[in-house]
Amino acid sequence: MANKSDNPITEAEDRFVTAWGQMGSAWGISRTMAEVHALLYITGDALCTDDIMARLEISRGNASMSLRALVDWGIVLRTHKRGDRKEYFVAEQDIWTMARAIVRERLKREVEPLLASLHEIRDLSSKSGAETEAIEAHNERIENLVAIFELIELLVQRFVSPSGEGLEAAAMLLHQHTGERDAEGESGGAGEARS
């Protein structure tokens, strides 16, 4: 990150970028990709590749690869400024739209390939023709995995629908449920149920 700033907003932005980068790395995406996204999101500004390179102290290649991936994910958009030939980038600012895009991308990259492999494994083990206990137990384990990941895929598709209301509605329901549980705990209701 560029030099420490006397500006508290810039310092806060830099700390956010670092934290977001660490989180991204823990989630299995490039730290730099997460930091580029964080910078664009937290500043709310349209920045060109040179601006991003200078602020994050990264190479042009690293900035370009990260921006391309973020555009592919649908959480960063290309834009232009009148009178300027440079290409600028701006992050999606609606947190729910951003969350839906990230969840969709993770589903596509993680759950869908796993499901395809599980289906192939299931089909392969079913071809043996023998009905031994070991094969039945094996097939049951595979079927259980297929069932849970198909359910996850269905839930994600439902909550990340094009209308965009599913994920937010689910989060609000969970928040409401947690709030009700917390209120019961404060009134003593939850404590009585546990004893």
Coordinates of C-alpha atoms in Angstrom, one line a residue:
M1 CA 0.0 0.0 0.0
A2 CA 1.2 3.5 -0.7
N3 CA 2.7 5.7 2.0
K4 CA 0.9 6.3 5.3
S5 CA -1.4 9.2 4.9
D6 CA -2.3 12.0 7.3
N7 CA -5.8 11.8 6.0
P8 CA -7.9 9.5 8.3
I9 CA -10.2 8.5 5.4
T10 CA -7.2 7.3 3.3
E11 CA -5.8 5.5 6.3
A12 CA -9.2 3.8 6.9
E13 CA -9.5 2.9 3.2
D14 CA -6.0 1.3 3.3
R15 CA -6.9 -0.7 6.4
F16 CA -10.1 -1.9 4.8
V17 CA -8.2 -2.9 1.6
T18 CA -5.7 -4.9 3.7
A19 CA -8.5 -6.6 5.7
W20 CA -10.5 -7.4 2.6
G21 CA -7.4 -8.8 0.9
Q22 CA -6.7 -11.1 3.9
M23 CA -10.3 -12.3 3.8
G24 CA -10.1 -12.9 0.1
S25 CA -7.0 -14.9 0.5
A26 CA -8.6 -17.0 3.2
W27 CA -11.5 -17.6 0.8
G28 CA -9.2 -18.9 -1.9
I29 CA -9.0 -15.9 -4.2
S30 CA -6.0 -13.9 -5.0
R31 CA -5.1 -11.3 -2.3
T32 CA -4.4 -8.7 -5.0
M33 CA -7.8 -9.4 -6.7
A34 CA -9.5 -8.9 -3.3
E35 CA -7.5 -5.7 -2.6
V36 CA -8.3 -4.2 -6.0
H37 CA -12.0 -4.9 -5.4
A38 CA -11.8 -3.4 -1.9
L39 CA -10.1 -0.2 -3.2
L40 CA -12.8 0.3 -5.9
Y41 CA -15.6 -0.5 -3.5
I42 CA -14.4 1.6 -0.5
T43 CA -13.5 4.7 -2.5
G44 CA -16.6 4.5 -4.6
D45 CA -14.6 6.2 -7.4
A46 CA -13.9 5.2 -10.9
L47 CA -10.2 4.5 -11.1
C48 CA -8.0 3.7 -14.0
T49 CA -5.4 0.9 -14.0
D50 CA -2.6 3.5 -13.3
D51 CA -4.5 4.8 -10.2
I52 CA -4.9 1.3 -8.9
M53 CA -1.3 0.4 -9.5
A54 CA 0.0 3.5 -7.7
R55 CA -2.3 3.1 -4.7
L56 CA -1.8 -0.6 -4.2
E57 CA 1.9 -0.6 -5.4
I58 CA 1.2 -3.5 -7.8
S59 CA 2.4 -4.3 -11.4
R60 CA 0.3 -3.5 -14.4
G61 CA 0.0 -7.2 -15.2
N62 CA -1.3 -8.0 -11.7
A63 CA -3.7 -5.1 -11.8
S64 CA -5.0 -6.1 -15.3
M65 CA -5.5 -9.7 -14.4
S66 CA -7.3 -8.8 -11.2
L67 CA -9.6 -6.3 -13.0
R68 CA -10.4 -8.8 -15.7
A69 CA -11.4 -11.4 -13.2
L70 CA -13.5 -8.9 -11.2
V71 CA -15.3 -7.8 -14.4
D72 CA -15.9 -11.4 -15.2
W73 CA -17.4 -12.0 -11.7
G74 CA -19.7 -9.0 -12.3
I75 CA -18.7 -7.0 -9.3
V76 CA -16.6 -4.4 -11.2
L77 CA -17.7 -2.5 -14.3
R78 CA -15.7 -0.8 -17.0
T79 CA -16.5 2.9 -17.6
H80 CA -15.0 5.9 -19.4
K81 CA -14.7 9.5 -18.5
R82 CA -15.6 12.1 -21.1
G83 CA -12.4 13.5 -22.8
D84 CA -10.2 10.8 -21.3
R85 CA -9.1 7.8 -23.4
K86 CA -8.2 5.7 -20.4
E87 CA -10.5 2.8 -19.3
Y88 CA -11.8 3.3 -15.8
F89 CA -13.3 0.7 -13.4
V90 CA -15.9 1.1 -10.7
A91 CA -17.1 -1.5 -8.2
E92 CA -20.7 -2.5 -7.7
Q93 CA -21.9 -0.4 -4.7
D94 CA -25.1 -2.3 -3.9
I95 CA -24.0 -4.8 -1.3
W96 CA -26.8 -7.3 -2.1
T97 CA -26.0 -7.2 -5.9
M98 CA -22.3 -7.7 -5.0
A99 CA -23.1 -10.6 -2.7
R100 CA -25.4 -12.3 -5.3
A101 CA -22.6 -12.0 -7.9
I102 CA -20.0 -13.5 -5.6
V103 CA -22.3 -16.4 -4.5
R104 CA -23.2 -17.1 -8.2
E105 CA -19.5 -17.2 -9.1
R106 CA -18.6 -19.5 -6.2
L107 CA -21.5 -21.8 -7.1
K108 CA -20.2 -22.0 -10.7
R109 CA -16.6 -22.5 -9.8
E110 CA -17.0 -24.8 -6.8
V111 CA -20.4 -26.6 -6.4
E112 CA -21.2 -27.2 -10.1
P113 CA -17.9 -29.0 -10.9
L114 CA -18.1 -31.0 -7.7
L115 CA -21.7 -32.1 -8.5
A116 CA -20.5 -33.1 -12.0
S117 CA -17.8 -35.2 -10.5
L118 CA -20.1 -36.8 -8.0
H119 CA -22.6 -37.7 -10.8
E120 CA -19.7 -39.4 -12.8
I121 CA -18.6 -41.3 -9.7
R122 CA -22.1 -42.4 -9.0
D123 CA -22.6 -43.6 -12.6
L124 CA -19.3 -45.4 -12.6
S125 CA -19.9 -47.3 -9.4
S126 CA -23.4 -48.2 -10.5
K127 CA -22.0 -49.9 -13.7
S128 CA -20.4 -52.6 -11.6
G129 CA -23.6 -54.7 -11.7
A130 CA -22.6 -56.4 -8.4
E131 CA -24.9 -55.7 -5.5
T132 CA -22.5 -56.2 -2.6
E133 CA -22.9 -54.5 0.7
A134 CA -19.7 -52.5 0.1
I135 CA -21.0 -51.2 -3.3
E136 CA -24.4 -50.4 -1.7
A137 CA -22.7 -48.5 1.1
H138 CA -20.4 -46.7 -1.3
N139 CA -23.4 -45.7 -3.5
E140 CA -25.4 -44.5 -0.5
R141 CA -22.5 -42.2 0.6
I142 CA -22.2 -40.8 -2.9
E143 CA -26.0 -40.3 -3.1
N144 CA -26.0 -38.5 0.2
L145 CA -23.3 -36.1 -1.1
V146 CA -25.2 -35.6 -4.4
A147 CA -28.4 -34.9 -2.5
I148 CA -26.9 -32.3 -0.1
F149 CA -25.0 -30.5 -2.9
E150 CA -28.0 -30.5 -5.2
L151 CA -30.0 -29.0 -2.3
I152 CA -27.3 -26.3 -1.8
E153 CA -27.3 -25.6 -5.5
L154 CA -31.1 -25.3 -5.5
L155 CA -31.1 -23.0 -2.5
V156 CA -28.4 -20.8 -3.9
Q157 CA -30.2 -20.5 -7.3
R158 CA -33.4 -19.7 -5.5
F159 CA -31.8 -17.0 -3.3
V160 CA -29.6 -15.6 -6.0
S161 CA -32.4 -15.3 -8.5
P162 CA -32.3 -12.6 -11.2
S163 CA -34.9 -10.6 -9.3
G164 CA -32.3 -10.3 -6.6
E165 CA -34.7 -10.4 -3.8
G166 CA -34.1 -14.0 -2.5
L167 CA -30.7 -13.5 -0.8
E168 CA -31.7 -10.3 0.9
A169 CA -35.1 -11.8 2.0
A170 CA -33.3 -14.9 3.4
A171 CA -30.8 -12.7 5.3
M172 CA -33.6 -10.6 6.8
L173 CA -35.4 -13.7 7.9
L174 CA -32.3 -15.1 9.6
H175 CA -31.7 -11.7 11.2
Q176 CA -35.3 -11.5 12.4
H177 CA -35.1 -15.1 13.8
T178 CA -31.8 -14.3 15.6
G179 CA -33.3 -11.1 17.1
E180 CA -36.3 -13.1 18.4
R181 CA -34.0 -15.7 19.9
D182 CA -31.8 -13.0 21.5
A183 CA -35.0 -11.3 23.0
E184 CA -36.1 -14.7 24.4
G185 CA -32.7 -15.1 26.0
E186 CA -32.9 -11.7 27.6
S187 CA -36.3 -12.4 29.0
G188 CA -35.2 -15.7 30.5
G189 CA -37.2 -17.8 28.1
A190 CA -34.3 -19.4 26.3
G191 CA -32.5 -20.1 29.6
E192 CA -35.5 -22.0 31.0
A193 CA -35.7 -24.1 27.8
R194 CA -32.1 -25.2 28.2
S195 CA -32.2 -26.3 31.9

